[in-house]
Amino acid sequence: MIAPDRPRRSALYLPASNAKAIAKARTLPADVVILDLEDAVAPEAKAEARAAAVAAVREGGFGDREVVIRVNGRATEWGADDLTAVATSGADAILVPKVDGPEDIAAYDAALSTEPVATQLWAMIETCASVSKLSEIAASAATTRLSLFVMGTNDLAKEMCARLTPERTPFLPILSLAVAAARAHGVALLDGVCNEFRDCDIFRAEAEQGLLFGFDGKTVIHPDQITPCNGVFSPSEEELRWADAVIHAFTLPDNAGKGVIKVEGKMVELLHLDQAKRLTAVAAQIAARG
Ligand code: COA
Ligand code: MG
């Protein structure tokens, strides 16, 4: 199944308790803004951050960017109040942390039943328990608002007692499994963050690894990571030229009704036509954003 065409190259996290960061996010070129109430907010600032996130969404000013609120988990002391507060905020999505299985998705979905239907449910994939249930979690997209996975590699590293190095070796099988599970059920997905926000080369290499694995985009933590991230996850000129050639080739009378054809000396099937159309649609939306 092909993921939604909406560009989600970069998704910027910021602590919802940081008013300056919220104001700045309205001017930054991230495709998605994630107002965090969870890990980036200290316990004593939770209530203030919750109110600030809801107020920021209501105030608007984010333009084409999707605005998402990450809540505290339903098992925490803040979870229920967060869900009640965000349930009428009008955020594009609610991002829920530490999902262990489909029962968590069902519970969050039920709690969001008063939200406008347009509000999606996004899930962090970051617990050891979730790894063996990725398919079941993704499959719940058919009966709930679930539409996107966000990899939480920092929490996964903590739970697994694994080291999060730039190569991310211990996590590569999990990244692949998450992509396959998500794609099987039409769920989009964003890669985890790169903590090295002062080193653009490390960031770019990690973003390219995420692109290779099939992610739609990557979560970022600092403004300096947005432009390189958008660059990595935007279709390249060569990809777009190839997509145009494939789309054109399938319109030629000689190729009418064929499932497999030859374009510039390479085999091309209808599946490549689907990929070409998706790439072109994403590129058109990126171009419309300027
Ligand atoms: N969103 C919006 N603006 C941000 C930002 C973010 N995530 N991170 C930094 N900025 C702003 C700063 O406010 C500062 O603005 P100014 O130039 O107007 O003063 C500017 O970008 C430069 O920031 P800098 O001094 O380089 O970084 P910092 O030391 O202030 O902050 C972090 C570093 C990591 C603490 C900060 O980037 C951050 O909080 N990131 C998000 C963390 C998060 O949400 N984690 C949860 C998910 S993993
Ligand atoms: Mg976390």
Short mmCIF file of C-alpha atoms and ligand atoms in Angstrom, two decimals:
data_model
loop_
_atom_site.label_atom_id
_atom_site.label_comp_id
_atom_site.label_asym_id
_atom_site.label_seq_id
_atom_site.Cartn_x
_atom_site.Cartn_y
_atom_site.Cartn_z
CA MET A 1 0.00 0.00 0.00
CA ILE A 2 1.24 3.50 -0.76
CA ALA A 3 1.55 6.00 2.09
CA PRO A 4 -0.32 9.33 2.07
CA ASP A 5 1.11 11.95 -0.28
CA ARG A 6 1.37 14.67 2.32
CA PRO A 7 5.00 15.79 2.75
CA ARG A 8 6.25 15.06 6.25
CA ARG A 9 9.96 15.47 5.69
CA SER A 10 10.75 17.07 9.04
CA ALA A 11 8.80 17.02 12.31
CA LEU A 12 10.17 19.46 14.91
CA TYR A 13 9.75 18.63 18.58
CA LEU A 14 9.70 21.43 21.09
CA PRO A 15 8.81 21.58 24.77
CA ALA A 16 5.33 23.13 24.97
CA SER A 17 6.57 24.92 28.11
CA ASN A 18 8.94 27.00 25.93
CA ALA A 19 6.94 29.97 24.61
CA LYS A 20 9.91 31.30 22.64
CA ALA A 21 10.31 27.96 20.82
CA ILE A 22 6.59 27.88 19.97
CA ALA A 23 6.79 31.39 18.48
CA LYS A 24 9.89 30.41 16.51
CA ALA A 25 8.29 27.17 15.22
CA ARG A 26 5.67 29.27 13.39
CA THR A 27 8.48 30.67 11.22
CA LEU A 28 10.61 27.55 10.67
CA PRO A 29 10.36 25.35 7.53
CA ALA A 30 9.41 22.12 9.36
CA ASP A 31 6.48 20.23 7.77
CA VAL A 32 5.23 19.16 11.21
CA VAL A 33 5.47 20.82 14.63
CA ILE A 34 5.19 18.55 17.69
CA LEU A 35 4.35 20.40 20.90
CA ASP A 36 5.68 18.09 23.58
CA LEU A 37 4.10 17.60 26.99
CA GLU A 38 6.06 14.41 27.74
CA ASP A 39 9.83 13.81 27.90
CA ALA A 40 10.87 17.41 27.18
CA VAL A 41 8.78 18.84 30.03
CA ALA A 42 9.75 18.60 33.70
CA PRO A 43 7.07 17.29 36.12
CA GLU A 44 6.56 20.71 37.76
CA ALA A 45 5.93 22.33 34.34
CA LYS A 46 3.38 19.78 33.03
CA ALA A 47 0.20 21.75 33.74
CA GLU A 48 1.59 24.98 32.33
CA ALA A 49 2.86 23.17 29.20
CA ARG A 50 -0.54 21.54 28.64
CA ALA A 51 -2.32 24.90 28.76
CA ALA A 52 0.33 26.50 26.53
CA ALA A 53 0.03 23.73 23.90
CA VAL A 54 -3.75 23.99 23.69
CA ALA A 55 -3.57 27.81 23.55
CA ALA A 56 -0.92 27.68 20.78
CA VAL A 57 -3.02 25.34 18.63
CA ARG A 58 -6.13 27.49 19.11
CA GLU A 59 -4.16 30.64 18.30
CA GLY A 60 -2.85 29.08 15.07
CA GLY A 61 -0.33 30.84 12.86
CA PHE A 62 1.38 27.58 11.82
CA GLY A 63 0.42 27.91 8.14
CA ASP A 64 0.70 24.63 6.18
CA ARG A 65 2.50 22.86 9.02
CA GLU A 66 0.70 20.01 10.73
CA VAL A 67 0.48 20.74 14.45
CA VAL A 68 0.65 17.79 16.80
CA ILE A 69 0.55 17.52 20.60
CA ARG A 70 2.50 14.72 22.28
CA VAL A 71 0.74 13.79 25.50
CA ASN A 72 1.97 11.94 28.56
CA GLY A 73 1.16 8.23 28.63
CA ARG A 74 -2.22 7.09 29.93
CA ALA A 75 -0.53 5.26 32.81
CA THR A 76 1.09 8.45 34.13
CA GLU A 77 -0.44 10.94 36.57
CA TRP A 78 -0.78 13.53 33.74
CA GLY A 79 -2.16 11.26 31.01
CA ALA A 80 -5.89 11.64 31.63
CA ASP A 81 -5.75 15.44 32.07
CA ASP A 82 -3.66 15.76 28.91
CA LEU A 83 -6.17 13.77 26.86
CA THR A 84 -9.12 15.77 28.19
CA ALA A 85 -7.37 19.06 27.43
CA VAL A 86 -6.17 18.15 23.93
CA ALA A 87 -9.44 16.44 22.99
CA THR A 88 -10.96 19.76 21.89
CA SER A 89 -7.79 21.61 20.88
CA GLY A 90 -8.20 21.09 17.15
CA ALA A 91 -4.64 19.71 16.78
CA ASP A 92 -4.02 17.82 13.53
CA ALA A 93 -2.88 14.80 15.54
CA ILE A 94 -2.33 13.59 19.07
CA LEU A 95 0.94 11.69 19.48
CA VAL A 96 0.82 9.05 22.20
CA PRO A 97 3.97 7.64 23.84
CA LYS A 98 5.07 4.19 25.04
CA VAL A 99 2.48 2.19 23.09
CA ASP A 100 2.91 -1.50 23.97
CA GLY A 101 0.13 -3.06 21.90
CA PRO A 102 -3.19 -2.56 20.06
CA GLU A 103 -5.06 -2.27 23.37
CA ASP A 104 -3.28 1.05 23.98
CA ILE A 105 -4.33 2.36 20.56
CA ALA A 106 -7.94 1.31 21.24
CA ALA A 107 -7.91 3.08 24.62
CA TYR A 108 -6.46 6.33 23.23
CA ASP A 109 -8.85 6.19 20.28
CA ALA A 110 -11.81 5.89 22.65
CA ALA A 111 -10.52 8.83 24.71
CA LEU A 112 -10.39 10.97 21.57
CA SER A 113 -13.96 10.20 20.55
CA THR A 114 -15.02 13.82 21.20
CA GLU A 115 -12.29 15.22 18.93
CA PRO A 116 -13.16 16.32 15.39
CA VAL A 117 -12.76 13.29 13.11
CA ALA A 118 -9.95 15.09 11.30
CA THR A 119 -7.72 14.73 14.38
CA GLN A 120 -5.45 11.76 13.83
CA LEU A 121 -3.82 9.46 16.33
CA TRP A 122 -0.04 9.04 15.99
CA ALA A 123 1.85 6.43 18.01
CA MET A 124 5.41 6.37 19.37
CA ILE A 125 7.14 3.05 18.72
CA GLU A 126 9.63 3.02 21.57
CA THR A 127 9.01 0.14 23.96
CA CYS A 128 10.49 -3.37 23.86
CA ALA A 129 6.97 -4.81 24.19
CA SER A 130 5.81 -3.05 21.01
CA VAL A 131 8.50 -4.64 18.85
CA SER A 132 6.83 -8.08 18.73
CA LYS A 133 3.41 -6.48 18.14
CA LEU A 134 4.16 -4.01 15.37
CA SER A 135 1.77 -5.71 12.92
CA GLU A 136 -1.12 -5.80 15.39
CA ILE A 137 -0.54 -2.18 16.35
CA ALA A 138 -0.44 -1.07 12.69
CA ALA A 139 -3.50 -3.20 11.88
CA SER A 140 -5.56 -1.21 14.38
CA ALA A 141 -5.43 1.67 11.85
CA ALA A 142 -8.38 -0.05 10.14
CA THR A 143 -10.68 0.52 13.13
CA THR A 144 -9.20 3.62 14.82
CA ARG A 145 -7.74 7.07 13.96
CA LEU A 146 -4.21 5.68 13.97
CA SER A 147 -2.37 6.97 10.90
CA LEU A 148 1.33 7.34 11.70
CA PHE A 149 4.21 5.78 13.68
CA VAL A 150 7.03 7.86 15.18
CA MET A 151 10.15 5.93 16.14
CA GLY A 152 11.37 6.71 19.66
CA THR A 153 14.95 5.50 19.42
CA ASN A 154 16.12 7.18 22.64
CA ASP A 155 13.54 5.31 24.72
CA LEU A 156 14.15 2.07 22.82
CA ALA A 157 17.88 2.36 23.58
CA LYS A 158 17.11 2.95 27.25
CA GLU A 159 14.72 -0.02 27.52
CA MET A 160 16.95 -2.37 25.52
CA CYS A 161 20.09 -1.25 27.40
CA ALA A 162 21.54 -0.74 23.90
CA ARG A 163 23.93 1.99 22.74
CA LEU A 164 22.55 4.60 20.33
CA THR A 165 25.53 5.21 18.03
CA PRO A 166 25.35 7.13 14.71
CA GLU A 167 25.20 3.78 12.81
CA ARG A 168 22.22 2.63 14.95
CA THR A 169 23.22 -1.02 14.45
CA PRO A 170 21.13 -2.51 17.32
CA PHE A 171 17.99 -0.80 15.99
CA LEU A 172 18.18 -1.58 12.28
CA PRO A 173 15.97 -4.71 12.41
CA ILE A 174 13.36 -2.81 14.42
CA LEU A 175 13.36 0.10 11.98
CA SER A 176 12.77 -2.35 9.08
CA LEU A 177 10.03 -4.23 10.91
CA ALA A 178 8.27 -0.99 11.82
CA VAL A 179 8.38 0.22 8.20
CA ALA A 180 7.04 -3.10 6.88
CA ALA A 181 4.26 -3.28 9.50
CA ALA A 182 3.24 0.33 8.89
CA ARG A 183 3.25 0.04 5.10
CA ALA A 184 1.22 -3.18 5.25
CA HIS A 185 -1.60 -1.22 6.86
CA GLY A 186 -1.27 2.17 5.15
CA VAL A 187 0.31 3.83 8.19
CA ALA A 188 2.88 6.60 7.54
CA LEU A 189 6.05 6.80 9.60
CA LEU A 190 8.73 9.16 10.87
CA ASP A 191 12.21 8.21 11.99
CA GLY A 192 13.60 8.92 15.46
CA VAL A 193 15.68 11.94 16.48
CA CYS A 194 19.41 12.48 16.13
CA ASN A 195 20.66 13.92 19.42
CA GLU A 196 23.82 15.35 17.77
CA PHE A 197 22.24 18.68 16.87
CA ARG A 198 25.58 20.48 16.53
CA ASP A 199 26.95 17.99 13.96
CA CYS A 200 25.26 18.38 10.60
CA ASP A 201 27.25 15.56 8.95
CA ILE A 202 26.14 13.00 11.55
CA PHE A 203 22.57 14.26 11.22
CA ARG A 204 22.55 14.09 7.43
CA ALA A 205 23.97 10.54 7.39
CA GLU A 206 21.30 9.40 9.85
CA ALA A 207 18.54 11.08 7.83
CA GLU A 208 19.81 9.37 4.67
CA GLN A 209 19.73 6.04 6.51
CA GLY A 210 16.09 6.71 7.41
CA LEU A 211 15.25 7.53 3.78
CA LEU A 212 16.93 4.29 2.69
CA PHE A 213 14.80 2.34 5.17
CA GLY A 214 11.58 3.83 3.81
CA PHE A 215 10.62 6.51 6.33
CA ASP A 216 8.50 9.45 5.12
CA GLY A 217 10.59 11.86 7.15
CA LYS A 218 12.42 12.31 10.43
CA THR A 219 11.72 13.88 13.78
CA VAL A 220 14.15 16.67 14.66
CA ILE A 221 14.97 18.53 17.87
CA HIS A 222 16.69 21.72 16.70
CA PRO A 223 16.06 24.34 13.97
CA ASP A 224 19.48 23.60 12.40
CA GLN A 225 18.33 20.05 11.57
CA ILE A 226 15.26 21.12 9.54
CA THR A 227 16.80 22.25 6.25
CA PRO A 228 19.12 19.23 5.87
CA CYS A 229 16.21 16.97 6.80
CA ASN A 230 13.91 18.56 4.20
CA GLY A 231 16.70 18.19 1.64
CA VAL A 232 17.21 14.48 2.30
CA PHE A 233 13.48 13.64 2.25
CA SER A 234 12.56 15.76 -0.82
CA PRO A 235 12.44 13.93 -4.15
CA SER A 236 15.65 14.74 -6.08
CA GLU A 237 15.65 16.26 -9.56
CA GLU A 238 16.87 12.96 -10.98
CA GLU A 239 14.07 11.03 -9.22
CA LEU A 240 11.49 13.47 -10.58
CA ARG A 241 12.90 13.30 -14.09
CA TRP A 242 12.69 9.48 -13.89
CA ALA A 243 9.14 9.65 -12.51
CA ASP A 244 8.08 11.87 -15.43
CA ALA A 245 9.68 9.45 -17.90
CA VAL A 246 7.84 6.48 -16.33
CA ILE A 247 4.47 8.30 -16.25
CA HIS A 248 4.94 9.43 -19.85
CA ALA A 249 5.98 5.95 -21.05
CA PHE A 250 2.78 4.37 -19.71
CA THR A 251 0.68 6.91 -21.69
CA LEU A 252 2.23 5.90 -25.03
CA PRO A 253 -0.17 3.97 -27.32
CA ASP A 254 2.46 1.20 -27.77
CA ASN A 255 2.38 0.54 -24.01
CA ALA A 256 -1.40 0.62 -23.58
CA GLY A 257 -2.64 -2.27 -21.44
CA LYS A 258 0.88 -3.46 -20.59
CA GLY A 259 1.99 -4.31 -17.04
CA VAL A 260 5.70 -4.26 -17.78
CA ILE A 261 7.55 -1.98 -20.17
CA LYS A 262 11.05 -0.70 -20.92
CA VAL A 263 12.09 2.88 -20.02
CA GLU A 264 15.61 4.08 -20.87
CA GLY A 265 16.83 0.49 -21.00
CA LYS A 266 15.38 -0.54 -17.62
CA MET A 267 12.43 -2.76 -16.73
CA VAL A 268 9.49 -0.78 -15.35
CA GLU A 269 6.29 -2.30 -13.95
CA LEU A 270 2.97 -0.80 -12.90
CA LEU A 271 4.29 -0.68 -9.33
CA HIS A 272 6.93 1.79 -10.53
CA LEU A 273 4.13 3.87 -12.06
CA ASP A 274 2.47 4.02 -8.60
CA GLN A 275 5.78 5.11 -7.06
CA ALA A 276 6.32 7.71 -9.78
CA LYS A 277 2.84 9.18 -9.25
CA ARG A 278 3.36 9.38 -5.49
CA LEU A 279 6.72 11.09 -5.90
CA THR A 280 5.23 13.62 -8.31
CA ALA A 281 2.31 14.33 -5.97
CA VAL A 282 4.64 14.89 -2.99
CA ALA A 283 6.92 17.13 -5.08
CA ALA A 284 3.92 19.23 -6.19
CA GLN A 285 2.92 19.80 -2.57
CA ILE A 286 6.48 20.70 -1.58
CA ALA A 287 6.67 23.16 -4.49
CA ALA A 288 3.34 24.70 -3.42
CA ARG A 289 4.88 25.41 -0.01
CA GLY A 290 7.72 27.35 -1.58
N1 COA B 1 12.01 24.42 18.42
C1 COA B 1 11.97 25.75 18.20
N2 COA B 1 13.00 26.58 18.46
C2 COA B 1 14.10 26.02 18.97
C3 COA B 1 14.20 24.64 19.24
C4 COA B 1 13.10 23.83 18.93
N3 COA B 1 13.13 22.51 19.15
N4 COA B 1 15.43 24.38 19.74
C5 COA B 1 16.09 25.56 19.81
N5 COA B 1 15.28 26.54 19.35
C6 COA B 1 15.60 27.97 19.22
C7 COA B 1 16.14 28.56 20.51
O1 COA B 1 15.05 29.05 21.27
C8 COA B 1 17.01 29.68 19.98
O2 COA B 1 16.17 30.74 19.58
P1 COA B 1 16.72 32.27 19.46
O3 COA B 1 17.82 32.26 18.46
O4 COA B 1 15.52 33.04 19.03
O5 COA B 1 17.20 32.61 20.85
C9 COA B 1 17.60 29.09 18.70
O6 COA B 1 16.68 28.09 18.29
C10 COA B 1 18.97 28.47 18.89
O7 COA B 1 18.91 27.51 19.94
P2 COA B 1 20.24 26.94 20.59
O8 COA B 1 20.81 27.95 21.54
O9 COA B 1 21.14 26.48 19.52
O10 COA B 1 19.72 25.69 21.36
P3 COA B 1 19.41 25.60 22.92
O11 COA B 1 20.71 25.33 23.62
O12 COA B 1 18.59 26.76 23.34
O13 COA B 1 18.48 24.31 23.01
C11 COA B 1 17.83 22.02 23.07
C12 COA B 1 18.96 23.00 22.75
C13 COA B 1 18.23 20.63 22.63
C14 COA B 1 17.54 22.05 24.58
C15 COA B 1 16.56 22.49 22.28
O14 COA B 1 16.94 22.49 20.92
C16 COA B 1 15.31 21.70 22.52
O15 COA B 1 14.63 21.89 23.50
N6 COA B 1 14.94 20.80 21.56
C17 COA B 1 13.71 20.03 21.64
C18 COA B 1 13.82 18.91 22.62
C19 COA B 1 12.58 18.08 22.66
O16 COA B 1 11.48 18.54 22.41
N7 COA B 1 12.74 16.78 22.99
C20 COA B 1 11.65 15.85 23.05
C21 COA B 1 11.63 14.86 21.95
S1 COA B 1 13.11 13.98 21.70
MG MG B 2 10.52 9.38 25.05
#
